[in-house]
Short mmCIF file of C-alpha atoms in Angstrom, two decimals:
data_model
loop_
_atom_site.label_atom_id
_atom_site.label_comp_id
_atom_site.label_asym_id
_atom_site.label_seq_id
_atom_site.Cartn_x
_atom_site.Cartn_y
_atom_site.Cartn_z
CA MET A 1 -0.02 -0.48 0.49
CA THR A 2 1.16 3.44 -1.19
CA GLU A 3 1.85 6.17 1.34
CA LYS A 4 -1.34 8.83 0.76
CA LEU A 5 0.25 11.66 -1.49
CA ASP A 6 0.09 14.80 1.22
CA ILE A 7 0.96 17.56 -1.82
CA ASP A 8 0.44 20.23 -0.06
CA HIS A 9 3.53 18.99 1.49
CA LEU A 10 5.20 18.40 -1.22
CA ARG A 11 4.49 21.93 -3.02
CA GLN A 12 6.43 23.15 -0.02
CA TRP A 13 9.68 21.72 -2.23
CA ILE A 14 9.13 24.69 -4.24
CA GLY A 15 11.06 27.07 -4.74
CA ARG A 16 14.27 24.94 -2.69
CA SER A 17 17.47 25.04 -4.71
CA THR A 18 20.92 23.96 -4.76
CA GLU A 19 24.83 24.20 -6.36
CA ALA A 20 27.83 21.78 -7.84
CA THR A 21 30.46 22.48 -9.59
CA ASP A 22 32.77 20.07 -11.23
CA ILE A 23 35.18 19.74 -14.27
CA VAL A 24 34.57 19.19 -17.77
CA THR A 25 37.94 16.04 -18.31
CA ALA A 26 39.70 14.90 -20.88
CA GLN A 27 39.07 11.03 -19.24
CA LEU A 28 34.67 11.65 -19.03
CA VAL A 29 34.63 12.98 -22.80
CA MET A 30 35.83 10.14 -23.67
CA GLY A 31 33.51 7.39 -21.72
CA LEU A 32 30.80 10.46 -23.13
CA ARG A 33 32.45 9.65 -26.47
CA ALA A 34 31.15 5.90 -26.68
CA THR A 35 29.26 5.50 -24.57
CA LEU A 36 27.46 7.13 -27.43
CA PHE A 37 28.85 5.68 -30.98
CA GLN A 38 31.24 7.78 -31.27
CA ASP A 39 34.89 8.79 -32.13
CA VAL A 40 35.69 8.41 -29.28
CA GLY A 41 40.31 10.84 -30.03
CA GLU A 42 42.04 11.73 -27.81
CA PRO A 43 40.17 14.92 -26.77
CA ARG A 44 42.01 18.02 -25.10
CA LYS A 45 41.85 21.03 -23.62
CA GLY A 46 39.22 23.54 -24.37
CA ASP A 47 37.75 20.34 -27.38
CA ALA A 48 33.98 20.78 -26.78
CA ALA A 49 32.79 17.79 -24.66
CA PRO A 50 29.54 16.03 -26.61
CA PHE A 51 26.27 18.15 -25.96
CA THR A 52 24.70 16.77 -22.93
CA VAL A 53 27.97 16.81 -20.97
CA HIS A 54 26.54 18.27 -18.32
CA TRP A 55 24.44 15.31 -17.25
CA CYS A 56 27.43 13.18 -15.97
CA LEU A 57 28.55 16.41 -13.75
CA ALA A 58 28.08 17.40 -10.33
CA GLN A 59 25.84 14.29 -9.16
CA PRO A 60 24.63 13.93 -5.95
CA VAL A 61 26.91 12.12 -3.99
CA PHE A 62 25.29 10.00 -0.56
CA PRO A 63 27.09 6.75 1.47
CA MET A 64 25.57 3.75 1.15
CA SER A 65 24.29 3.71 4.69
CA MET A 66 21.11 7.15 3.32
CA LEU A 67 20.56 4.69 0.04
CA GLY A 68 16.79 3.29 -0.95
CA PRO A 69 15.39 0.27 -1.76
CA ASP A 70 15.69 0.79 -5.48
CA GLY A 71 19.25 1.94 -5.92
CA HIS A 72 18.25 6.09 -5.10
CA PRO A 73 18.78 8.18 -2.41
CA THR A 74 16.56 8.24 0.48
CA ARG A 75 13.56 10.51 -0.36
CA GLY A 76 14.13 13.62 1.15
CA GLY A 77 16.06 16.25 0.39
CA PHE A 78 16.49 18.66 -2.15
CA LEU A 79 14.34 16.59 -4.51
CA PRO A 80 10.80 16.73 -2.13
CA PRO A 81 9.92 13.39 -0.77
CA VAL A 82 6.89 11.32 -2.78
CA PRO A 83 6.58 8.23 -1.59
CA LEU A 84 4.53 6.52 -4.64
CA PRO A 85 7.89 3.71 -5.48
CA ARG A 86 8.85 4.32 -8.95
CA ARG A 87 10.74 7.23 -10.30
CA MET A 88 11.29 8.36 -13.95
CA TRP A 89 12.79 11.10 -16.03
CA ALA A 90 9.48 12.21 -18.00
CA GLY A 91 10.75 14.49 -20.74
CA GLY A 92 11.34 18.04 -20.21
CA GLU A 93 13.02 21.03 -22.29
CA ILE A 94 16.62 21.71 -23.01
CA GLU A 95 18.07 25.20 -24.46
CA PHE A 96 22.05 24.99 -25.32
CA LEU A 97 23.50 29.02 -25.08
CA GLN A 98 26.91 27.67 -25.50
CA PRO A 99 29.22 24.45 -26.06
CA LEU A 100 30.56 22.91 -22.76
CA ARG A 101 34.34 22.21 -22.91
CA VAL A 102 37.46 19.39 -21.47
CA GLY A 103 38.87 21.79 -18.37
CA ASP A 104 36.14 24.19 -18.04
CA GLU A 105 35.35 24.63 -14.19
CA SER A 106 30.87 24.16 -14.57
CA THR A 107 28.04 25.20 -12.04
CA ARG A 108 25.04 23.42 -11.72
CA THR A 109 22.51 25.73 -10.00
CA SER A 110 19.69 23.52 -9.34
CA ARG A 111 15.50 24.83 -9.20
CA ILE A 112 12.16 22.75 -7.93
CA ALA A 113 10.03 24.80 -9.85
CA ASP A 114 6.41 22.18 -10.20
CA VAL A 115 4.83 19.75 -7.95
CA GLN A 116 1.34 17.81 -9.77
CA VAL A 117 -0.48 15.25 -8.70
CA LYS A 118 -2.48 13.50 -11.50
CA SER A 119 -3.94 10.40 -11.83
CA GLY A 120 -2.65 7.83 -15.58
CA SER A 121 -4.15 4.53 -16.02
CA THR A 122 -1.35 3.06 -14.24
CA GLY A 123 -3.01 4.88 -11.03
CA THR A 124 -1.46 8.61 -9.11
CA LEU A 125 2.41 10.27 -10.73
CA CYS A 126 3.23 12.97 -9.43
CA PHE A 127 6.04 15.01 -11.34
CA VAL A 128 8.33 17.27 -9.67
CA SER A 129 10.23 19.51 -12.66
CA VAL A 130 13.24 20.62 -11.53
CA GLU A 131 15.14 23.93 -13.47
CA HIS A 132 19.19 24.22 -14.21
CA SER A 133 21.28 26.19 -15.19
CA ILE A 134 25.17 25.41 -16.82
CA SER A 135 28.14 27.62 -16.31
CA SER A 136 31.00 28.06 -17.54
CA PRO A 137 34.56 30.04 -17.18
CA ARG A 138 32.19 31.34 -20.11
CA GLY A 139 28.74 32.00 -18.23
CA THR A 140 26.35 30.54 -18.47
CA ALA A 141 25.87 27.41 -21.18
CA ILE A 142 22.68 25.54 -20.84
CA ARG A 143 19.25 26.16 -19.77
CA GLU A 144 16.63 22.80 -19.26
CA ARG A 145 14.02 22.00 -17.50
CA GLN A 146 13.95 18.32 -15.31
CA ASP A 147 10.41 16.64 -15.79
CA ILE A 148 10.63 13.67 -12.85
CA VAL A 149 8.08 11.67 -12.40
CA TYR A 150 7.03 9.31 -9.56
CA ARG A 151 4.13 6.80 -10.19
CA GLU A 152 2.26 3.91 -8.21
CA MET A 153 3.88 0.65 -8.11
CA THR A 154 1.42 -2.14 -10.37
CA SER A 155 1.30 -5.28 -10.84
CA SER A 156 2.70 -5.50 -14.69
CA ALA A 157 5.57 -2.46 -15.73
CA PRO A 158 2.91 0.58 -17.01
CA GLY A 159 2.37 0.82 -21.07
CA SER A 160 0.41 2.07 -23.11
CA ALA A 161 -2.78 1.60 -22.50
CA LYS A 162 -3.60 0.76 -26.84
CA ALA A 163 -1.19 0.25 -29.17
CA PRO A 164 0.96 3.82 -29.93
CA PRO A 165 -0.02 4.55 -34.37
CA PRO A 166 2.78 3.54 -37.19
CA PRO A 167 5.37 5.93 -36.12
CA PRO A 168 6.06 8.52 -39.44
CA LYS A 169 8.84 6.60 -41.65
CA ALA A 170 12.11 8.55 -41.23
CA GLN A 171 14.20 10.54 -43.77
CA HIS A 172 17.13 10.20 -41.16
CA ARG A 173 17.69 6.52 -39.30
CA GLU A 174 21.21 5.02 -36.97
CA THR A 175 20.49 1.74 -35.06
CA HIS A 176 22.40 0.57 -32.34
CA ILE A 177 22.10 -2.97 -29.83
CA SER A 178 20.31 -1.90 -26.09
CA ASP A 179 23.05 -3.86 -24.72
CA PRO A 180 23.79 -4.31 -20.99
CA VAL A 181 26.68 -3.40 -21.11
CA LEU A 182 25.76 0.05 -22.52
CA LEU A 183 23.62 0.65 -19.46
CA PHE A 184 26.08 -0.11 -17.57
CA ARG A 185 28.31 2.67 -19.08
CA TYR A 186 26.04 4.57 -18.98
CA SER A 187 24.75 4.24 -14.93
CA ALA A 188 29.13 4.88 -14.14
CA LEU A 189 29.60 8.48 -16.32
CA THR A 190 25.92 9.95 -14.54
CA PHE A 191 26.90 7.79 -11.44
CA ASN A 192 23.71 6.48 -11.63
CA GLY A 193 22.48 3.91 -9.08
CA HIS A 194 19.49 3.29 -10.17
CA ARG A 195 18.50 -0.38 -10.09
CA ILE A 196 16.21 -0.21 -12.49
CA HIS A 197 19.42 0.02 -14.97
CA TYR A 198 21.26 -2.11 -14.07
CA ASP A 199 19.86 -5.00 -11.75
CA ARG A 200 17.65 -7.53 -13.26
CA ASP A 201 16.04 -9.37 -11.17
CA TYR A 202 15.19 -6.68 -9.59
CA VAL A 203 13.42 -5.26 -12.14
CA THR A 204 11.61 -7.87 -13.18
CA LYS A 205 11.23 -9.44 -10.06
CA VAL A 206 10.49 -6.35 -7.70
CA GLU A 207 9.33 -3.57 -10.72
CA GLY A 208 7.51 -6.10 -12.29
CA TYR A 209 9.47 -5.02 -15.79
CA PRO A 210 10.38 -7.92 -18.74
CA GLY A 211 13.58 -6.36 -18.50
CA LEU A 212 16.35 -3.82 -18.00
CA ILE A 213 15.33 0.02 -18.52
CA PHE A 214 17.07 2.33 -21.11
CA HIS A 215 17.87 5.15 -19.42
CA GLY A 216 15.55 8.10 -19.93
CA PRO A 217 17.95 10.50 -20.44
CA LEU A 218 20.40 8.56 -22.52
CA GLN A 219 18.14 8.31 -25.26
CA ALA A 220 17.45 12.12 -25.48
CA ALA A 221 21.40 12.70 -25.92
CA LEU A 222 21.34 9.57 -28.65
CA ILE A 223 18.10 12.47 -30.21
CA ILE A 224 20.55 15.94 -29.37
CA GLU A 225 23.37 14.54 -30.60
CA MET A 226 21.70 12.83 -34.35
CA ALA A 227 20.05 16.33 -35.27
CA ALA A 228 23.81 18.49 -34.76
CA LYS A 229 25.52 16.47 -36.51
CA LEU A 230 22.75 16.30 -39.46
CA HIS A 231 22.93 20.22 -38.60
CA GLY A 232 26.61 20.90 -39.09
CA GLY A 233 27.42 19.90 -35.78
CA LYS A 234 25.52 22.57 -34.72
CA ALA A 235 22.72 21.95 -31.42
CA PRO A 236 19.42 23.23 -31.78
CA LYS A 237 19.25 26.46 -29.58
CA THR A 238 16.35 24.38 -27.65
CA PHE A 239 15.38 20.66 -28.00
CA SER A 240 11.54 19.25 -26.33
CA TYR A 241 11.50 15.53 -25.32
CA ARG A 242 9.59 13.87 -23.47
CA GLY A 243 8.80 9.30 -22.72
CA LEU A 244 6.54 7.05 -23.93
CA GLN A 245 7.34 4.13 -22.76
CA PRO A 246 10.18 2.63 -22.06
CA LEU A 247 12.89 0.67 -24.54
CA PHE A 248 14.36 -2.61 -23.07
CA GLU A 249 17.96 -3.70 -23.07
CA GLY A 250 18.45 -6.94 -25.64
CA SER A 251 16.78 -5.55 -28.54
CA GLU A 252 18.20 -3.39 -31.68
CA PHE A 253 16.04 -0.11 -31.64
CA SER A 254 16.40 3.11 -33.64
CA VAL A 255 17.40 7.02 -32.99
CA ASN A 256 15.63 8.45 -36.26
CA ALA A 257 14.76 11.96 -37.75
CA ASN A 258 12.18 13.99 -39.38
CA GLU A 259 13.04 17.05 -41.17
CA THR A 260 10.62 19.86 -40.68
CA ALA A 261 9.43 23.90 -40.95
CA ASP A 262 11.72 24.83 -38.37
CA GLY A 263 13.18 22.41 -37.11
CA MET A 264 13.43 18.40 -37.30
CA GLU A 265 10.82 16.43 -34.63
CA LEU A 266 12.88 12.96 -33.48
CA TRP A 267 12.45 9.93 -31.69
CA THR A 268 13.99 7.26 -30.88
CA ALA A 269 12.18 3.54 -31.00
CA ASN A 270 12.25 0.39 -29.97
CA ALA A 271 12.47 -2.77 -32.70
CA GLU A 272 8.69 -3.56 -33.44
CA GLY A 273 9.42 0.46 -34.55
CA GLN A 274 6.90 1.77 -31.76
CA PRO A 275 8.09 5.02 -30.38
CA THR A 276 9.39 5.72 -27.02
CA MET A 277 11.00 9.32 -26.28
CA LYS A 278 9.33 11.83 -28.75
CA GLY A 279 11.65 14.82 -29.52
CA THR A 280 11.40 18.74 -30.94
CA ALA A 281 15.02 20.43 -32.32
CA VAL A 282 14.48 24.08 -33.25
CA TRP A 283 17.42 26.29 -34.53
#
């Protein structure tokens, strides 16, 4: 039985802020490039990092004694103590102002922007929106809103009530394999202890999913890199995205893009061609 949500209590977290600083190292850039299926190369000071390197920087560090059963820190602290057991990224929006570079000292300032409770096909949902500003020695590099969703534990994995319509034919498409090692590498790069990404017994027997779950941020990172590659290496001014359904380990997945009048529509899809994340990039 899930503890009852006290939305008035949770909304007291709105406005709370925190700040953290980290260094963009050549080793980190090499690891992220490798994980994003890019040429690893030999990054040197001043070289541009992958566009979503900020998701690897200054991640919160807690002792083992402060971790919950899902591998995340116990609830409370900066994020509100939402009592719903399942937690995932729902989506967000990123504004790219300038790249982070090897050697940069980067500072992330984060603020709880909103807390909302809604009802969905899987029960109660709690959405927490967090605003981030990431700076380098040259000024603000990235502004971002992340939407985190908390949901109830159900007897089966959440999914669409009906089959989604077939995706549009992609003008640009790349395919990769959702390998457990890929998921492990990204968890390590982002210091993400969430067990749904690497602990098969936990994700199948406790949370009821059919396999390890592909990170939402990793899907978004691959989409952003494809968008930039198709625009001469330039990141979009804004990129908005939302998760549609989980993408699981062990099968082929694709990163897809179509040109639009003012940018691109992009999505990841599972082996059956069903979209798992959708994004819009504008230059």
